[in-house]
PDB file of C-alpha atoms and ligand atoms in Angstrom:
ATOM      1  CA  MET A   1      46.434  51.464 -66.945  1.00 60.00           C
ATOM      2  CA  SER A   2      46.955  52.668 -70.750  1.00 85.00           C
ATOM      3  CA  ARG A   3      44.961  56.201 -71.676  1.00 96.00           C
ATOM      4  CA  THR A   4      44.647  56.506 -76.191  1.00 96.00           C
ATOM      5  CA  PRO A   5      45.457  59.476 -76.250  1.00 97.00           C
ATOM      6  CA  ILE A   6      42.986  62.040 -77.616  1.00 98.00           C
ATOM      7  CA  ILE A   7      44.111  65.367 -79.433  1.00 98.00           C
ATOM      8  CA  ALA A   8      40.186  66.845 -80.278  1.00 98.00           C
ATOM      9  CA  GLY A   9      40.920  70.621 -82.561  1.00 98.00           C
ATOM     10  CA  ASN A  10      37.878  72.979 -81.745  1.00 98.00           C
ATOM     11  CA  TRP A  11      37.360  75.449 -84.208  1.00 98.00           C
ATOM     12  CA  LYS A  12      34.775  77.634 -82.737  1.00 98.00           C
ATOM     13  CA  MET A  13      33.685  80.086 -84.901  1.00 98.00           C
ATOM     14  CA  HIS A  14      35.697  79.141 -87.239  1.00 98.00           C
ATOM     15  CA  LYS A  15      36.614  78.110 -90.912  1.00 98.00           C
ATOM     16  CA  SER A  16      33.292  77.804 -93.714  1.00 98.00           C
ATOM     17  CA  PRO A  17      31.920  75.014 -94.952  1.00 98.00           C
ATOM     18  CA  ASN A  18      34.577  74.860 -97.688  1.00 98.00           C
ATOM     19  CA  GLU A  19      37.482  75.925 -95.410  1.00 98.00           C
ATOM     20  CA  SER A  20      36.389  72.759 -93.366  1.00 98.00           C
ATOM     21  CA  VAL A  21      36.292  70.498 -95.909  1.00 98.00           C
ATOM     22  CA  MET A  22      39.484  71.544 -97.196  1.00 98.00           C
ATOM     23  CA  PHE A  23      41.410  71.516 -94.110  1.00 98.00           C
ATOM     24  CA  ALA A  24      39.857  68.033 -93.338  1.00 98.00           C
ATOM     25  CA  SER A  25      40.412  66.329 -95.854  1.00 98.00           C
ATOM     26  CA  GLU A  26      44.023  67.050 -96.143  1.00 98.00           C
ATOM     27  CA  LEU A  27      44.445  66.925 -92.497  1.00 98.00           C
ATOM     28  CA  VAL A  28      43.361  63.265 -92.905  1.00 97.00           C
ATOM     29  CA  GLU A  29      46.901  62.879 -94.554  1.00 97.00           C
ATOM     30  CA  ARG A  30      49.242  64.750 -93.135  1.00 98.00           C
ATOM     31  CA  VAL A  31      48.141  62.585 -90.228  1.00 97.00           C
ATOM     32  CA  ALA A  32      47.460  59.124 -90.778  1.00 95.00           C
ATOM     33  CA  SER A  33      50.395  57.666 -89.612  1.00 95.00           C
ATOM     34  CA  PHE A  34      50.117  58.954 -86.551  1.00 96.00           C
ATOM     35  CA  ASP A  35      47.520  56.692 -84.861  1.00 93.00           C
ATOM     36  CA  ASN A  36      48.287  55.316 -81.546  1.00 95.00           C
ATOM     37  CA  ALA A  37      46.012  58.564 -81.010  1.00 96.00           C
ATOM     38  CA  GLU A  38      42.794  59.782 -81.400  1.00 98.00           C
ATOM     39  CA  ARG A  39      42.426  62.523 -83.840  1.00 98.00           C
ATOM     40  CA  VAL A  40      38.888  64.826 -83.653  1.00 98.00           C
ATOM     41  CA  ILE A  41      37.682  67.846 -84.980  1.00 98.00           C
ATOM     42  CA  ALA A  42      35.201  70.596 -84.272  1.00 99.00           C
ATOM     43  CA  PRO A  43      33.967  72.425 -87.437  1.00 98.00           C
ATOM     44  CA  THR A  44      30.740  74.759 -86.745  1.00 98.00           C
ATOM     45  CA  PHE A  45      27.073  72.737 -87.151  1.00 98.00           C
ATOM     46  CA  LEU A  46      26.911  73.609 -90.355  1.00 98.00           C
ATOM     47  CA  SER A  47      29.904  72.705 -91.491  1.00 98.00           C
ATOM     48  CA  ILE A  48      29.594  69.019 -89.908  1.00 98.00           C
ATOM     49  CA  SER A  49      27.543  67.305 -92.263  1.00 98.00           C
ATOM     50  CA  GLY A  50      30.384  68.595 -95.338  1.00 98.00           C
ATOM     51  CA  VAL A  51      32.663  66.924 -93.255  1.00 98.00           C
ATOM     52  CA  ALA A  52      31.442  63.409 -92.142  1.00 98.00           C
ATOM     53  CA  ASP A  53      30.831  63.007 -95.883  1.00 98.00           C
ATOM     54  CA  ALA A  54      34.683  63.985 -96.855  1.00 98.00           C
ATOM     55  CA  LEU A  55      36.063  62.053 -93.410  1.00 98.00           C
ATOM     56  CA  LEU A  56      33.898  58.615 -94.041  1.00 97.00           C
ATOM     57  CA  GLY A  57      35.773  55.751 -93.815  1.00 96.00           C
ATOM     58  CA  THR A  58      38.906  57.710 -92.558  1.00 97.00           C
ATOM     59  CA  PRO A  59      40.205  57.813 -88.954  1.00 96.00           C
ATOM     60  CA  LEU A  60      39.727  61.657 -87.738  1.00 98.00           C
ATOM     61  CA  GLN A  61      36.504  61.846 -85.444  1.00 98.00           C
ATOM     62  CA  ILE A  62      34.731  64.774 -85.846  1.00 98.00           C
ATOM     63  CA  ALA A  63      33.065  66.446 -82.849  1.00 99.00           C
ATOM     64  CA  ALA A  64      30.285  69.235 -81.995  1.00 99.00           C
ATOM     65  CA  GLN A  65      30.744  72.228 -79.892  1.00 98.00           C
ATOM     66  CA  ASP A  66      27.143  71.802 -77.885  1.00 98.00           C
ATOM     67  CA  ALA A  67      24.673  70.081 -78.289  1.00 98.00           C
ATOM     68  CA  HIS A  68      20.975  70.718 -76.540  1.00 98.00           C
ATOM     69  CA  TRP A  69      19.636  68.247 -73.597  1.00 98.00           C
ATOM     70  CA  ALA A  70      16.162  68.016 -75.751  1.00 98.00           C
ATOM     71  CA  ASP A  71      15.669  65.821 -79.171  1.00 98.00           C
ATOM     72  CA  ALA A  72      13.468  68.498 -80.536  1.00 98.00           C
ATOM     73  CA  GLY A  73      11.351  71.739 -78.820  1.00 98.00           C
ATOM     74  CA  ALA A  74      11.126  75.587 -79.585  1.00 98.00           C
ATOM     75  CA  TYR A  75      14.748  75.933 -78.801  1.00 98.00           C
ATOM     76  CA  THR A  76      15.527  78.854 -81.315  1.00 98.00           C
ATOM     77  CA  SER A  77      18.527  78.013 -82.938  1.00 97.00           C
ATOM     78  CA  GLN A  78      19.881  75.231 -81.120  1.00 98.00           C
ATOM     79  CA  VAL A  79      20.444  71.279 -82.085  1.00 98.00           C
ATOM     80  CA  SER A  80      20.298  68.439 -80.157  1.00 98.00           C
ATOM     81  CA  ALA A  81      22.649  65.349 -79.739  1.00 98.00           C
ATOM     82  CA  GLU A  82      19.896  63.171 -81.295  1.00 98.00           C
ATOM     83  CA  MET A  83      20.300  64.559 -84.394  1.00 98.00           C
ATOM     84  CA  LEU A  84      24.354  64.847 -84.790  1.00 98.00           C
ATOM     85  CA  ARG A  85      24.060  61.357 -84.249  1.00 97.00           C
ATOM     86  CA  GLY A  86      25.384  59.738 -87.139  1.00 94.00           C
ATOM     87  CA  PHE A  87      27.460  62.855 -87.964  1.00 98.00           C
ATOM     88  CA  VAL A  88      29.204  63.039 -84.679  1.00 98.00           C
ATOM     89  CA  ASN A  89      31.708  61.051 -82.268  1.00 98.00           C
ATOM     90  CA  TYR A  90      31.932  63.460 -79.470  1.00 98.00           C
ATOM     91  CA  VAL A  91      30.332  66.705 -78.280  1.00 99.00           C
ATOM     92  CA  ILE A  92      32.109  68.993 -76.432  1.00 99.00           C
ATOM     93  CA  ILE A  93      29.762  70.349 -74.169  1.00 98.00           C
ATOM     94  CA  GLY A  94      30.373  73.291 -70.832  1.00 98.00           C
ATOM     95  CA  HIS A  95      32.954  75.258 -72.940  1.00 98.00           C
ATOM     96  CA  SER A  96      34.489  77.990 -70.797  1.00 97.00           C
ATOM     97  CA  GLU A  97      32.955  79.816 -73.829  1.00 97.00           C
ATOM     98  CA  ARG A  98      29.177  78.885 -73.895  1.00 98.00           C
ATOM     99  CA  ARG A  99      30.054  78.926 -69.651  1.00 98.00           C
ATOM    100  CA  ALA A 100      30.452  82.800 -70.304  1.00 97.00           C
ATOM    101  CA  TYR A 101      28.710  83.634 -73.121  1.00 97.00           C
ATOM    102  CA  LEU A 102      25.522  81.688 -73.726  1.00 97.00           C
ATOM    103  CA  HIS A 103      25.370  80.655 -69.343  1.00 97.00           C
ATOM    104  CA  ASP A 104      25.327  77.151 -69.639  1.00 98.00           C
ATOM    105  CA  SER A 105      25.297  76.274 -65.524  1.00 98.00           C
ATOM    106  CA  ASP A 106      26.245  73.460 -64.541  1.00 98.00           C
ATOM    107  CA  GLU A 107      22.688  71.331 -64.398  1.00 98.00           C
ATOM    108  CA  ASP A 108      22.546  72.850 -67.888  1.00 98.00           C
ATOM    109  CA  VAL A 109      26.230  70.584 -68.813  1.00 98.00           C
ATOM    110  CA  ASN A 110      24.658  68.034 -66.879  1.00 98.00           C
ATOM    111  CA  LYS A 111      21.972  67.596 -68.832  1.00 98.00           C
ATOM    112  CA  LYS A 112      23.339  67.111 -72.232  1.00 98.00           C
ATOM    113  CA  ALA A 113      26.271  65.241 -70.833  1.00 98.00           C
ATOM    114  CA  LYS A 114      23.321  62.838 -69.809  1.00 98.00           C
ATOM    115  CA  ALA A 115      21.673  63.438 -73.511  1.00 98.00           C
ATOM    116  CA  ILE A 116      24.519  62.802 -75.367  1.00 98.00           C
ATOM    117  CA  LEU A 117      25.270  58.983 -73.770  1.00 98.00           C
ATOM    118  CA  ALA A 118      21.940  58.508 -74.731  1.00 98.00           C
ATOM    119  CA  HIS A 119      22.422  58.831 -78.278  1.00 98.00           C
ATOM    120  CA  GLY A 120      25.628  56.816 -78.089  1.00 98.00           C
ATOM    121  CA  LEU A 121      27.909  59.804 -78.806  1.00 98.00           C
ATOM    122  CA  LYS A 122      30.554  60.267 -76.081  1.00 98.00           C
ATOM    123  CA  PRO A 123      31.270  63.835 -74.601  1.00 99.00           C
ATOM    124  CA  ILE A 124      33.906  66.088 -73.827  1.00 99.00           C
ATOM    125  CA  ILE A 125      33.038  68.121 -70.269  1.00 99.00           C
ATOM    126  CA  ALA A 126      35.575  71.205 -69.823  1.00 98.00           C
ATOM    127  CA  VAL A 127      35.867  72.551 -66.375  1.00 98.00           C
ATOM    128  CA  GLY A 128      38.065  75.203 -65.634  1.00 98.00           C
ATOM    129  CA  GLU A 129      38.911  78.022 -62.720  1.00 97.00           C
ATOM    130  CA  SER A 130      38.884  82.345 -63.953  1.00 95.00           C
ATOM    131  CA  LEU A 131      42.002  83.535 -62.729  1.00 93.00           C
ATOM    132  CA  THR A 132      39.977  85.115 -59.946  1.00 94.00           C
ATOM    133  CA  GLN A 133      39.980  81.958 -58.339  1.00 96.00           C
ATOM    134  CA  ASN A 134      43.363  80.917 -58.987  1.00 94.00           C
ATOM    135  CA  GLU A 135      44.717  83.957 -57.105  1.00 92.00           C
ATOM    136  CA  ALA A 136      42.255  82.866 -54.482  1.00 95.00           C
ATOM    137  CA  GLY A 137      43.504  79.852 -54.255  1.00 96.00           C
ATOM    138  CA  GLU A 138      39.537  78.436 -55.089  1.00 97.00           C
ATOM    139  CA  THR A 139      41.743  75.775 -58.762  1.00 97.00           C
ATOM    140  CA  VAL A 140      40.993  72.319 -56.956  1.00 98.00           C
ATOM    141  CA  ALA A 141      37.536  73.444 -54.374  1.00 98.00           C
ATOM    142  CA  PHE A 142      35.971  74.856 -58.072  1.00 98.00           C
ATOM    143  CA  VAL A 143      37.422  72.423 -60.072  1.00 98.00           C
ATOM    144  CA  SER A 144      36.472  69.346 -58.525  1.00 98.00           C
ATOM    145  CA  GLY A 145      32.910  70.665 -58.079  1.00 98.00           C
ATOM    146  CA  GLN A 146      32.349  71.655 -61.646  1.00 98.00           C
ATOM    147  CA  VAL A 147      33.017  67.884 -62.322  1.00 98.00           C
ATOM    148  CA  ARG A 148      31.181  66.260 -60.049  1.00 98.00           C
ATOM    149  CA  ALA A 149      27.801  68.114 -60.912  1.00 98.00           C
ATOM    150  CA  ALA A 150      28.856  67.087 -64.807  1.00 98.00           C
ATOM    151  CA  LEU A 151      29.274  63.493 -63.777  1.00 98.00           C
ATOM    152  CA  ASP A 152      25.162  63.907 -61.529  1.00 98.00           C
ATOM    153  CA  GLY A 153      23.562  60.374 -62.200  1.00 98.00           C
ATOM    154  CA  ILE A 154      26.306  59.521 -65.375  1.00 98.00           C
ATOM    155  CA  VAL A 155      26.384  55.935 -64.594  1.00 98.00           C
ATOM    156  CA  ALA A 156      30.143  54.193 -64.086  1.00 98.00           C
ATOM    157  CA  SER A 157      29.394  52.095 -67.551  1.00 98.00           C
ATOM    158  CA  ASP A 158      29.400  54.916 -69.017  1.00 98.00           C
ATOM    159  CA  MET A 159      31.975  56.580 -67.910  1.00 98.00           C
ATOM    160  CA  ALA A 160      34.525  55.010 -70.765  1.00 98.00           C
ATOM    161  CA  LYS A 161      32.796  57.166 -73.048  1.00 98.00           C
ATOM    162  CA  VAL A 162      33.340  60.642 -71.198  1.00 98.00           C
ATOM    163  CA  VAL A 163      36.831  62.389 -71.694  1.00 98.00           C
ATOM    164  CA  ILE A 164      36.948  65.233 -68.668  1.00 98.00           C
ATOM    165  CA  ALA A 165      39.184  68.475 -70.740  1.00 98.00           C
ATOM    166  CA  TYR A 166      41.174  70.336 -67.388  1.00 98.00           C
ATOM    167  CA  GLU A 167      40.789  74.306 -69.161  1.00 97.00           C
ATOM    168  CA  PRO A 168      42.619  77.309 -66.873  1.00 96.00           C
ATOM    169  CA  ILE A 169      40.020  79.882 -68.712  1.00 95.00           C
ATOM    170  CA  TRP A 170      43.405  82.170 -67.877  1.00 91.00           C
ATOM    171  CA  ALA A 171      44.463  80.315 -70.671  1.00 91.00           C
ATOM    172  CA  ILE A 172      42.650  80.001 -73.637  1.00 88.00           C
ATOM    173  CA  GLY A 173      42.972  82.452 -76.550  1.00 85.00           C
ATOM    174  CA  THR A 174      45.897  84.168 -74.313  1.00 86.00           C
ATOM    175  CA  GLY A 175      49.210  82.899 -75.155  1.00 82.00           C
ATOM    176  CA  LEU A 176      49.855  82.051 -71.252  1.00 82.00           C
ATOM    177  CA  SER A 177      49.037  77.875 -70.339  1.00 79.00           C
ATOM    178  CA  ALA A 178      50.271  76.386 -67.476  1.00 84.00           C
ATOM    179  CA  SER A 179      53.187  74.719 -67.137  1.00 93.00           C
ATOM    180  CA  GLY A 180      52.740  70.767 -67.600  1.00 96.00           C
ATOM    181  CA  ALA A 181      53.360  70.921 -64.546  1.00 96.00           C
ATOM    182  CA  GLN A 182      51.114  73.079 -63.341  1.00 95.00           C
ATOM    183  CA  ALA A 183      48.014  71.304 -65.084  1.00 97.00           C
ATOM    184  CA  ASN A 184      49.299  68.040 -64.673  1.00 98.00           C
ATOM    185  CA  ASP A 185      48.430  68.466 -60.219  1.00 97.00           C
ATOM    186  CA  ILE A 186      44.787  70.181 -61.273  1.00 97.00           C
ATOM    187  CA  ILE A 187      44.352  67.312 -63.827  1.00 98.00           C
ATOM    188  CA  ALA A 188      45.512  64.955 -60.495  1.00 98.00           C
ATOM    189  CA  SER A 189      44.228  66.729 -57.670  1.00 97.00           C
ATOM    190  CA  ALA A 190      40.927  68.075 -58.844  1.00 98.00           C
ATOM    191  CA  VAL A 191      39.882  66.142 -62.009  1.00 98.00           C
ATOM    192  CA  ARG A 192      41.555  62.336 -61.678  1.00 98.00           C
ATOM    193  CA  THR A 193      41.142  62.160 -58.004  1.00 98.00           C
ATOM    194  CA  THR A 194      36.812  63.133 -57.946  1.00 98.00           C
ATOM    195  CA  VAL A 195      36.516  60.705 -60.607  1.00 98.00           C
ATOM    196  CA  ARG A 196      38.162  58.110 -58.302  1.00 98.00           C
ATOM    197  CA  GLN A 197      36.480  59.417 -54.725  1.00 98.00           C
ATOM    198  CA  LEU A 198      32.815  59.545 -57.238  1.00 98.00           C
ATOM    199  CA  TYR A 199      33.307  55.615 -58.872  1.00 98.00           C
ATOM    200  CA  GLY A 200      36.605  53.841 -58.095  1.00 98.00           C
ATOM    201  CA  ASP A 201      40.361  53.701 -59.063  1.00 98.00           C
ATOM    202  CA  THR A 202      39.524  51.122 -62.487  1.00 98.00           C
ATOM    203  CA  ILE A 203      37.264  53.940 -63.500  1.00 98.00           C
ATOM    204  CA  ALA A 204      39.024  56.657 -62.205  1.00 98.00           C
ATOM    205  CA  ASP A 205      42.506  55.280 -63.426  1.00 98.00           C
ATOM    206  CA  GLY A 206      41.161  54.892 -67.219  1.00 98.00           C
ATOM    207  CA  THR A 207      39.116  58.262 -67.935  1.00 98.00           C
ATOM    208  CA  ARG A 208      40.870  60.393 -70.084  1.00 98.00           C
ATOM    209  CA  ILE A 209      41.152  64.019 -69.028  1.00 98.00           C
ATOM    210  CA  GLN A 210      43.332  66.573 -71.463  1.00 98.00           C
ATOM    211  CA  TYR A 211      45.054  70.449 -70.790  1.00 97.00           C
ATOM    212  CA  GLY A 212      43.823  72.842 -72.624  1.00 96.00           C
ATOM    213  CA  GLY A 213      44.676  76.571 -73.453  1.00 95.00           C
ATOM    214  CA  SER A 214      47.156  77.484 -76.035  1.00 94.00           C
ATOM    215  CA  VAL A 215      48.860  74.396 -76.863  1.00 96.00           C
ATOM    216  CA  LYS A 216      51.121  74.649 -79.014  1.00 96.00           C
ATOM    217  CA  PRO A 217      53.872  72.651 -80.745  1.00 98.00           C
ATOM    218  CA  SER A 218      56.184  74.531 -78.629  1.00 97.00           C
ATOM    219  CA  ASN A 219      54.829  72.986 -75.324  1.00 96.00           C
ATOM    220  CA  MET A 220      52.685  70.727 -76.610  1.00 97.00           C
ATOM    221  CA  GLU A 221      55.624  67.909 -75.520  1.00 97.00           C
ATOM    222  CA  GLU A 222      55.845  69.156 -72.423  1.00 97.00           C
ATOM    223  CA  PHE A 223      52.166  68.374 -71.526  1.00 97.00           C
ATOM    224  CA  MET A 224      51.892  64.808 -73.301  1.00 97.00           C
ATOM    225  CA  SER A 225      55.249  63.856 -70.327  1.00 97.00           C
ATOM    226  CA  GLN A 226      52.662  64.597 -67.864  1.00 98.00           C
ATOM    227  CA  PRO A 227      51.788  61.207 -66.477  1.00 97.00           C
ATOM    228  CA  ASP A 228      48.160  62.225 -65.681  1.00 98.00           C
ATOM    229  CA  ILE A 229      47.728  64.110 -69.002  1.00 98.00           C
ATOM    230  CA  ASP A 230      46.286  62.812 -72.023  1.00 98.00           C
ATOM    231  CA  GLY A 231      45.531  64.624 -74.170  1.00 98.00           C
ATOM    232  CA  ALA A 232      44.664  68.036 -75.679  1.00 98.00           C
ATOM    233  CA  LEU A 233      41.924  70.098 -76.615  1.00 98.00           C
ATOM    234  CA  VAL A 234      43.508  73.031 -78.957  1.00 98.00           C
ATOM    235  CA  GLY A 235      42.010  75.933 -80.239  1.00 97.00           C
ATOM    236  CA  GLY A 236      43.615  78.465 -82.496  1.00 97.00           C
ATOM    237  CA  ALA A 237      46.789  76.266 -83.346  1.00 98.00           C
ATOM    238  CA  SER A 238      44.219  73.971 -84.329  1.00 98.00           C
ATOM    239  CA  LEU A 239      43.384  76.242 -87.769  1.00 98.00           C
ATOM    240  CA  ASN A 240      46.713  75.628 -89.041  1.00 98.00           C
ATOM    241  CA  VAL A 241      46.980  72.614 -90.947  1.00 98.00           C
ATOM    242  CA  ASP A 242      50.606  72.152 -89.795  1.00 98.00           C
ATOM    243  CA  ASP A 243      50.541  73.631 -86.444  1.00 98.00           C
ATOM    244  CA  PHE A 244      47.257  71.195 -85.731  1.00 98.00           C
ATOM    245  CA  THR A 245      49.276  67.884 -87.314  1.00 98.00           C
ATOM    246  CA  ALA A 246      52.540  68.998 -85.339  1.00 98.00           C
ATOM    247  CA  LEU A 247      50.439  68.416 -82.520  1.00 98.00           C
ATOM    248  CA  ILE A 248      49.398  64.602 -83.486  1.00 98.00           C
ATOM    249  CA  GLU A 249      52.351  63.780 -83.990  1.00 98.00           C
ATOM    250  CA  ILE A 250      53.554  65.031 -80.783  1.00 98.00           C
ATOM    251  CA  ALA A 251      50.680  63.394 -78.913  1.00 97.00           C
ATOM    252  CA  SER A 252      51.169  60.226 -80.923  1.00 96.00           C
ATOM    253  CA  ARG A 253      55.078  59.841 -79.961  1.00 96.00           C
ATOM    254  CA  VAL A 254      55.306  59.932 -76.530  1.00 96.00           C
ATOM    255  CA  LYS A 255      52.125  59.190 -75.596  1.00 91.00           C
ATOM    256  CA  GLY A 256      51.602  56.115 -77.827  1.00 78.00           C
ATOM    257  CA  ASP A 257      51.865  52.630 -76.522  1.00 64.00           C
TER     258      ASP A 257
HETATM  259  P1  PGA B   1      43.063  78.189 -77.504  1.00 58.97           P
HETATM  260  O1  PGA B   1      42.113  77.353 -77.102  1.00 58.97           O
HETATM  261  O2  PGA B   1      43.341  76.944 -77.298  1.00 58.97           O
HETATM  262  O3  PGA B   1      42.433  78.580 -78.621  1.00 58.97           O
HETATM  263  O4  PGA B   1      44.268  78.603 -75.434  1.00 58.97           O
HETATM  264  C1  PGA B   1      42.054  76.264 -75.811  1.00 58.97           C
HETATM  265  C2  PGA B   1      40.045  76.267 -76.040  1.00 58.97           C
HETATM  266  O5  PGA B   1      39.015  76.582 -76.069  1.00 58.97           O
HETATM  267  O6  PGA B   1      39.715  74.459 -75.830  1.00 58.97           O
END
C-alpha cells in the first residue's frame, strides 16, 4: 500500500514570530515542486497565527507542538485543540521532551489524541525508548506499550488521521542516529505490528510512521529507503532552510510514486 510520506519540522522553542513567518515564506517557495511529500512545520504557539496567515492557500501545512485535551478551563499556559482548529492541520503530542520535562504521561497523550481527533485535527504521536531501555533490550516492549496506550479507545475510522513518530530518545539532538535498518526494524516490529494487532492489516499497512532523531541531509536517504519509514520528524535540521529543503527533496524523490 502506498503511503504519502510526511516530513514535519519541529521548531521546538526556536524562532520569533517574525523569523517564523520569514522562514515559512521562503520555505514554501523552495519546496513547491517536491509535492510527493506532505510538508509540515511546527512553530511555537506564539508564531502559529502569523505563519498560518502567511501560508494561506499554500501546500505547506502547520502543526502545533502540543494541545491540551480540555476545550477550555483553568489550565494556565495551555492551548486547547479546539483553539487550534482553523490554524493547524496537525498536533505533535507525546514528544519525549514534553514527557521528560512536563511530565506528560501515556494517559495524557491518549486524552490529547482523542481531543485532537474530535476537533478534526490530526495527531502526530511521538514514542521512543531511552538509552537505558535500549541497552536493556526493552525497546520493543516499551515502544509497543506506548503505542497501545496512546491509541486506547481510538476508533478504526480515525486511524487514517493518525501519524506515529518513532524517536529513540538517545538519538534526539545528540547527533547519534539509529541506522536506517535499526529504525526500520523497531518501526516494523514495535509500532506497525502493534497497530496491526489493534486494527488489522488494512489499517496497519496504511498508517504513516515517521522516524525522528538527528535526521539530516546526509542520512535522510538511508531512512527514506526503508520500507516501513514513511517520513521524518525533524528538530535541528528543520531550523535551517537549506537543510530542511534538502530533506523534503529527498523524501519526495525517494518515497514519491
Ligand atoms: P533532532 O530532534 O532532529 O534535533 O534530533 C528530533 C525531534 O525532537 O523531533
